């Protein structure tokens, strides 16, 4: 079995039973006995045994071989040997005491990021690409259109009551003069001028004639 596939199966089996602080290390540069070593923690004897059984069953179901399982009697430290990969399932106190990470932990395998990337890639490949019906396939796959875009046409000023107003700008306009002329108020009438009195000559008497 491919080492990457075996590594993925072991991680899945440990995660299924809620293993804590899973670490995987590449050991090809340190020994020729195995290529990977995995270390995980279980909070109780029952959980460490369940984790070992989960690894064994998952690997066997996918055609892998289990060479040996050690430590199931006590459950404090259970070792699962698969030839190319060895899994150490330990209780926290035992793990802190032996510190296997300091011996084998020169090259850690970042399996979390690798699994997320592979899952996302597979999902993207399965999902069909949506293309607009109004575009051809060649047009839909282009990231950007290289043709220059035309500037938006300017709107003509709107006429309101004989006063021009530019759209989008605020212009102060003097109030328009009313087309109806204001009514003229009648001037007060002057009193008629008095005519000067005409002095008449006294009539002549007959005696004077």
PDB file of N, CA and C in Angstrom, residues 148-154:
ATOM      1  N   UNK A 148     -11.542  48.078 -24.335  1.00  0.00           N
ATOM      2  CA  UNK A 148     -11.766  49.262 -23.479  1.00  0.00           C
ATOM      3  C   UNK A 148     -13.248  49.551 -23.336  1.00  0.00           C
ATOM      4  N   UNK A 149     -13.633  49.949 -22.167  1.00  0.00           N
ATOM      5  CA  UNK A 149     -15.035  50.245 -21.899  1.00  0.00           C
ATOM      6  C   UNK A 149     -15.333  51.692 -22.238  1.00  0.00           C
ATOM      7  N   UNK A 150     -16.507  51.934 -22.827  1.00  0.00           N
ATOM      8  CA  UNK A 150     -16.914  53.289 -23.181  1.00  0.00           C
ATOM      9  C   UNK A 150     -17.319  54.050 -21.930  1.00  0.00           C
ATOM     10  N   UNK A 151     -16.981  55.338 -21.963  1.00  0.00           N
ATOM     11  CA  UNK A 151     -17.377  56.189 -20.834  1.00  0.00           C
ATOM     12  C   UNK A 151     -18.889  56.380 -20.863  1.00  0.00           C
ATOM     13  N   UNK A 152     -19.513  56.417 -19.728  1.00  0.00           N
ATOM     14  CA  UNK A 152     -20.976  56.599 -19.704  1.00  0.00           C
ATOM     15  C   UNK A 152     -21.375  57.948 -20.285  1.00  0.00           C
ATOM     16  N   UNK A 153     -22.450  57.933 -21.086  1.00  0.00           N
ATOM     17  CA  UNK A 153     -22.906  59.171 -21.734  1.00  0.00           C
ATOM     18  C   UNK A 153     -23.398  60.154 -20.700  1.00  0.00           C
ATOM     19  N   UNK A 154     -23.078  61.423 -20.954  1.00  0.00           N
ATOM     20  CA  UNK A 154     -23.513  62.457 -20.014  1.00  0.00           C
ATOM     21  C   UNK A 154     -24.983  62.780 -20.226  1.00  0.00           C
TER      22      UNK A 154
END
